Amino acid sequence: DTGVSQDPRHKITKRGQNVTFRCDPISEHNRLYWYRQTLGQGPEFLTYFQNEAQLEKSRLLSDRFSAERPKGSFSTLEIQRTEQGDSAMYLCASSNYGAIDTEAFFGQGTRLTVV
Amino acid sequence: AQTVTQSQPEMSVQEAETVTLSCTYDTSESNYYLFWYKQPPSRQMILVIRQEAYKQQNATENRFSVNFQKAAKSFSLKISDSQLGDTAMYFCAFMKPIQGAQKLVFGQGTRLTINP
């Protein structure tokens, strides 16, 4: 399968705990994006990488959030000291740098529930 | 900042009917892209159709077509001969091209149900 893969699919954690999600993009894609989707809403942009460089971060990404893409392949999104408001679906997408109209391919997401 | 508004939270039609989903957006940009994405239940989001703002011709992909009204900042999606597999959340999205980055601004979504 050459699609975008996210792990885990579901995560339940207690408030105050740290969680880490992983995203494996389509292998030849050099851009990787993280979005957050709360119930009943559209996805909101969090951050994106070109290769290993994090080029933009949304104001939604508080100090408790950190994303990495150490070798320009897979990426991790860590949330420290989770809060109930962090409960959401976290989506990863990838695309190819180059043509402006390149398509973003999305993974199935990681659903986080903070209890 | 750009905003995207989908005013229809839910819609329901019978199989084989035609349905139109509405989307309006707000931007001061002249060059941008608009998209419709489909998110089936428990499955990943997939691109349905894409429109470049500089193109006057409305995009078409098989049963899916758009009505792009740039002056009115309107971008509706028409699904013809609807099928059960079209049941999904549909999101309208805006993108300002910055070196090709797919930084998308999404609307709230429309839940479409196709009934047999």
PDB file of N, CA, C and O in Angstrom, chain B residues 1-7 22-26 34-36 75 91-95 104-109:
ATOM      1  N   ALA B   1      -7.196  37.121   6.496  1.00  0.00           N
ATOM      2  CA  ALA B   1      -7.230  35.666   6.495  1.00  0.00           C
ATOM      3  C   ALA B   1      -8.420  35.178   5.672  1.00  0.00           C
ATOM      4  O   ALA B   1      -9.456  35.820   5.610  1.00  0.00           O
ATOM      5  N   GLN B   2      -8.197  34.031   5.052  1.00  0.00           N
ATOM      6  CA  GLN B   2      -9.272  33.468   4.229  1.00  0.00           C
ATOM      7  C   GLN B   2     -10.249  32.685   5.095  1.00  0.00           C
ATOM      8  O   GLN B   2      -9.853  32.060   6.088  1.00  0.00           O
ATOM      9  N   THR B   3     -11.511  32.724   4.715  1.00  0.00           N
ATOM     10  CA  THR B   3     -12.534  31.917   5.381  1.00  0.00           C
ATOM     11  C   THR B   3     -13.358  31.197   4.332  1.00  0.00           C
ATOM     12  O   THR B   3     -13.532  31.689   3.214  1.00  0.00           O
ATOM     13  N   VAL B   4     -13.846  30.035   4.713  1.00  0.00           N
ATOM     14  CA  VAL B   4     -14.686  29.221   3.840  1.00  0.00           C
ATOM     15  C   VAL B   4     -15.944  28.864   4.611  1.00  0.00           C
ATOM     16  O   VAL B   4     -15.854  28.399   5.754  1.00  0.00           O
ATOM     17  N   THR B   5     -17.100  29.053   4.002  1.00  0.00           N
ATOM     18  CA  THR B   5     -18.370  28.810   4.676  1.00  0.00           C
ATOM     19  C   THR B   5     -19.220  27.839   3.874  1.00  0.00           C
ATOM     20  O   THR B   5     -19.462  28.038   2.681  1.00  0.00           O
ATOM     21  N   GLN B   6     -19.667  26.794   4.541  1.00  0.00           N
ATOM     22  CA  GLN B   6     -20.619  25.856   3.950  1.00  0.00           C
ATOM     23  C   GLN B   6     -21.891  25.958   4.787  1.00  0.00           C
ATOM     24  O   GLN B   6     -21.888  25.610   5.970  1.00  0.00           O
ATOM     25  N   SER B   7     -22.948  26.439   4.190  1.00  0.00           N
ATOM     26  CA  SER B   7     -24.149  26.788   4.944  1.00  0.00           C
ATOM     27  C   SER B   7     -25.120  25.629   5.123  1.00  0.00           C
ATOM     28  O   SER B   7     -26.144  25.784   5.794  1.00  0.00           O
ATOM     29  N   SER B  22     -23.342  23.834  -1.478  1.00  0.00           N
ATOM     30  CA  SER B  22     -22.939  25.238  -1.577  1.00  0.00           C
ATOM     31  C   SER B  22     -21.672  25.528  -0.783  1.00  0.00           C
ATOM     32  O   SER B  22     -21.406  24.893   0.242  1.00  0.00           O
ATOM     33  N   CYS B  23     -20.921  26.502  -1.273  1.00  0.00           N
ATOM     34  CA  CYS B  23     -19.708  26.943  -0.591  1.00  0.00           C
ATOM     35  C   CYS B  23     -19.452  28.395  -0.974  1.00  0.00           C
ATOM     36  O   CYS B  23     -19.527  28.751  -2.157  1.00  0.00           O
ATOM     37  N   THR B  24     -19.181  29.215   0.001  1.00  0.00           N
ATOM     38  CA  THR B  24     -18.729  30.576  -0.268  1.00  0.00           C
ATOM     39  C   THR B  24     -17.426  30.791   0.476  1.00  0.00           C
ATOM     40  O   THR B  24     -17.121  30.107   1.458  1.00  0.00           O
ATOM     41  N   TYR B  25     -16.640  31.736   0.001  1.00  0.00           N
ATOM     42  CA  TYR B  25     -15.344  31.972   0.610  1.00  0.00           C
ATOM     43  C   TYR B  25     -15.056  33.462   0.594  1.00  0.00           C
ATOM     44  O   TYR B  25     -15.694  34.227  -0.138  1.00  0.00           O
ATOM     45  N   ASP B  26     -14.110  33.829   1.393  1.00  0.00           N
ATOM     46  CA  ASP B  26     -13.737  35.243   1.469  1.00  0.00           C
ATOM     47  C   ASP B  26     -12.224  35.338   1.352  1.00  0.00           C
ATOM     48  O   ASP B  26     -11.493  34.691   2.123  1.00  0.00           O
ATOM     49  N   LEU B  34      -9.389  26.252  -5.417  1.00  0.00           N
ATOM     50  CA  LEU B  34     -10.526  25.771  -4.624  1.00  0.00           C
ATOM     51  C   LEU B  34     -10.677  24.278  -4.842  1.00  0.00           C
ATOM     52  O   LEU B  34     -10.431  23.776  -5.945  1.00  0.00           O
ATOM     53  N   PHE B  35     -11.101  23.598  -3.788  1.00  0.00           N
ATOM     54  CA  PHE B  35     -11.202  22.142  -3.834  1.00  0.00           C
ATOM     55  C   PHE B  35     -12.501  21.684  -3.171  1.00  0.00           C
ATOM     56  O   PHE B  35     -13.030  22.347  -2.274  1.00  0.00           O
ATOM     57  N   TRP B  36     -12.956  20.529  -3.612  1.00  0.00           N
ATOM     58  CA  TRP B  36     -13.955  19.773  -2.866  1.00  0.00           C
ATOM     59  C   TRP B  36     -13.318  18.443  -2.485  1.00  0.00           C
ATOM     60  O   TRP B  36     -12.793  17.722  -3.345  1.00  0.00           O
ATOM     61  N   PHE B  75     -18.600  28.739  -4.843  1.00  0.00           N
ATOM     62  CA  PHE B  75     -17.987  27.546  -5.440  1.00  0.00           C
ATOM     63  C   PHE B  75     -18.839  26.343  -5.060  1.00  0.00           C
ATOM     64  O   PHE B  75     -18.590  25.673  -4.061  1.00  0.00           O
ATOM     65  N   PHE B  91     -16.183  18.529   2.073  1.00  0.00           N
ATOM     66  CA  PHE B  91     -15.558  19.752   2.536  1.00  0.00           C
ATOM     67  C   PHE B  91     -15.108  20.587   1.342  1.00  0.00           C
ATOM     68  O   PHE B  91     -14.456  20.078   0.426  1.00  0.00           O
ATOM     69  N   CYS B  92     -15.423  21.853   1.414  1.00  0.00           N
ATOM     70  CA  CYS B  92     -14.916  22.825   0.471  1.00  0.00           C
ATOM     71  C   CYS B  92     -13.626  23.389   1.069  1.00  0.00           C
ATOM     72  O   CYS B  92     -13.542  23.590   2.291  1.00  0.00           O
ATOM     73  N   ALA B  93     -12.623  23.620   0.246  1.00  0.00           N
ATOM     74  CA  ALA B  93     -11.348  24.108   0.762  1.00  0.00           C
ATOM     75  C   ALA B  93     -10.732  25.129  -0.180  1.00  0.00           C
ATOM     76  O   ALA B  93     -10.898  25.055  -1.398  1.00  0.00           O
ATOM     77  N   PHE B  94      -9.997  26.069   0.427  1.00  0.00           N
ATOM     78  CA  PHE B  94      -9.320  27.164  -0.286  1.00  0.00           C
ATOM     79  C   PHE B  94      -7.826  27.007  -0.093  1.00  0.00           C
ATOM     80  O   PHE B  94      -7.358  26.611   0.981  1.00  0.00           O
ATOM     81  N   MET B  95      -7.071  27.314  -1.151  1.00  0.00           N
ATOM     82  CA  MET B  95      -5.624  27.296  -1.032  1.00  0.00           C
ATOM     83  C   MET B  95      -5.016  28.481  -1.769  1.00  0.00           C
ATOM     84  O   MET B  95      -5.318  28.702  -2.939  1.00  0.00           O
ATOM     85  N   LEU B 104      -4.327  24.168   3.286  1.00  0.00           N
ATOM     86  CA  LEU B 104      -5.737  24.290   2.946  1.00  0.00           C
ATOM     87  C   LEU B 104      -6.530  24.920   4.083  1.00  0.00           C
ATOM     88  O   LEU B 104      -6.294  24.633   5.251  1.00  0.00           O
ATOM     89  N   VAL B 105      -7.499  25.749   3.708  1.00  0.00           N
ATOM     90  CA  VAL B 105      -8.481  26.294   4.646  1.00  0.00           C
ATOM     91  C   VAL B 105      -9.814  25.641   4.310  1.00  0.00           C
ATOM     92  O   VAL B 105     -10.320  25.803   3.195  1.00  0.00           O
ATOM     93  N   PHE B 106     -10.362  24.903   5.259  1.00  0.00           N
ATOM     94  CA  PHE B 106     -11.568  24.113   5.022  1.00  0.00           C
ATOM     95  C   PHE B 106     -12.818  24.802   5.572  1.00  0.00           C
ATOM     96  O   PHE B 106     -12.769  25.543   6.554  1.00  0.00           O
ATOM     97  N   GLY B 107     -13.943  24.495   4.929  1.00  0.00           N
ATOM     98  CA  GLY B 107     -15.235  24.854   5.494  1.00  0.00           C
ATOM     99  C   GLY B 107     -15.654  23.857   6.561  1.00  0.00           C
ATOM    100  O   GLY B 107     -14.920  22.907   6.865  1.00  0.00           O
ATOM    101  N   GLN B 108     -16.851  24.052   7.099  1.00  0.00           N
ATOM    102  CA  GLN B 108     -17.313  23.212   8.208  1.00  0.00           C
ATOM    103  C   GLN B 108     -17.814  21.852   7.742  1.00  0.00           C
ATOM    104  O   GLN B 108     -18.004  20.938   8.549  1.00  0.00           O
ATOM    105  N   GLY B 109     -18.075  21.734   6.462  1.00  0.00           N
ATOM    106  CA  GLY B 109     -18.503  20.458   5.910  1.00  0.00           C
ATOM    107  C   GLY B 109     -20.008  20.351   5.746  1.00  0.00           C
ATOM    108  O   GLY B 109     -20.785  21.005   6.441  1.00  0.00           O
TER     109      GLY B 109
END
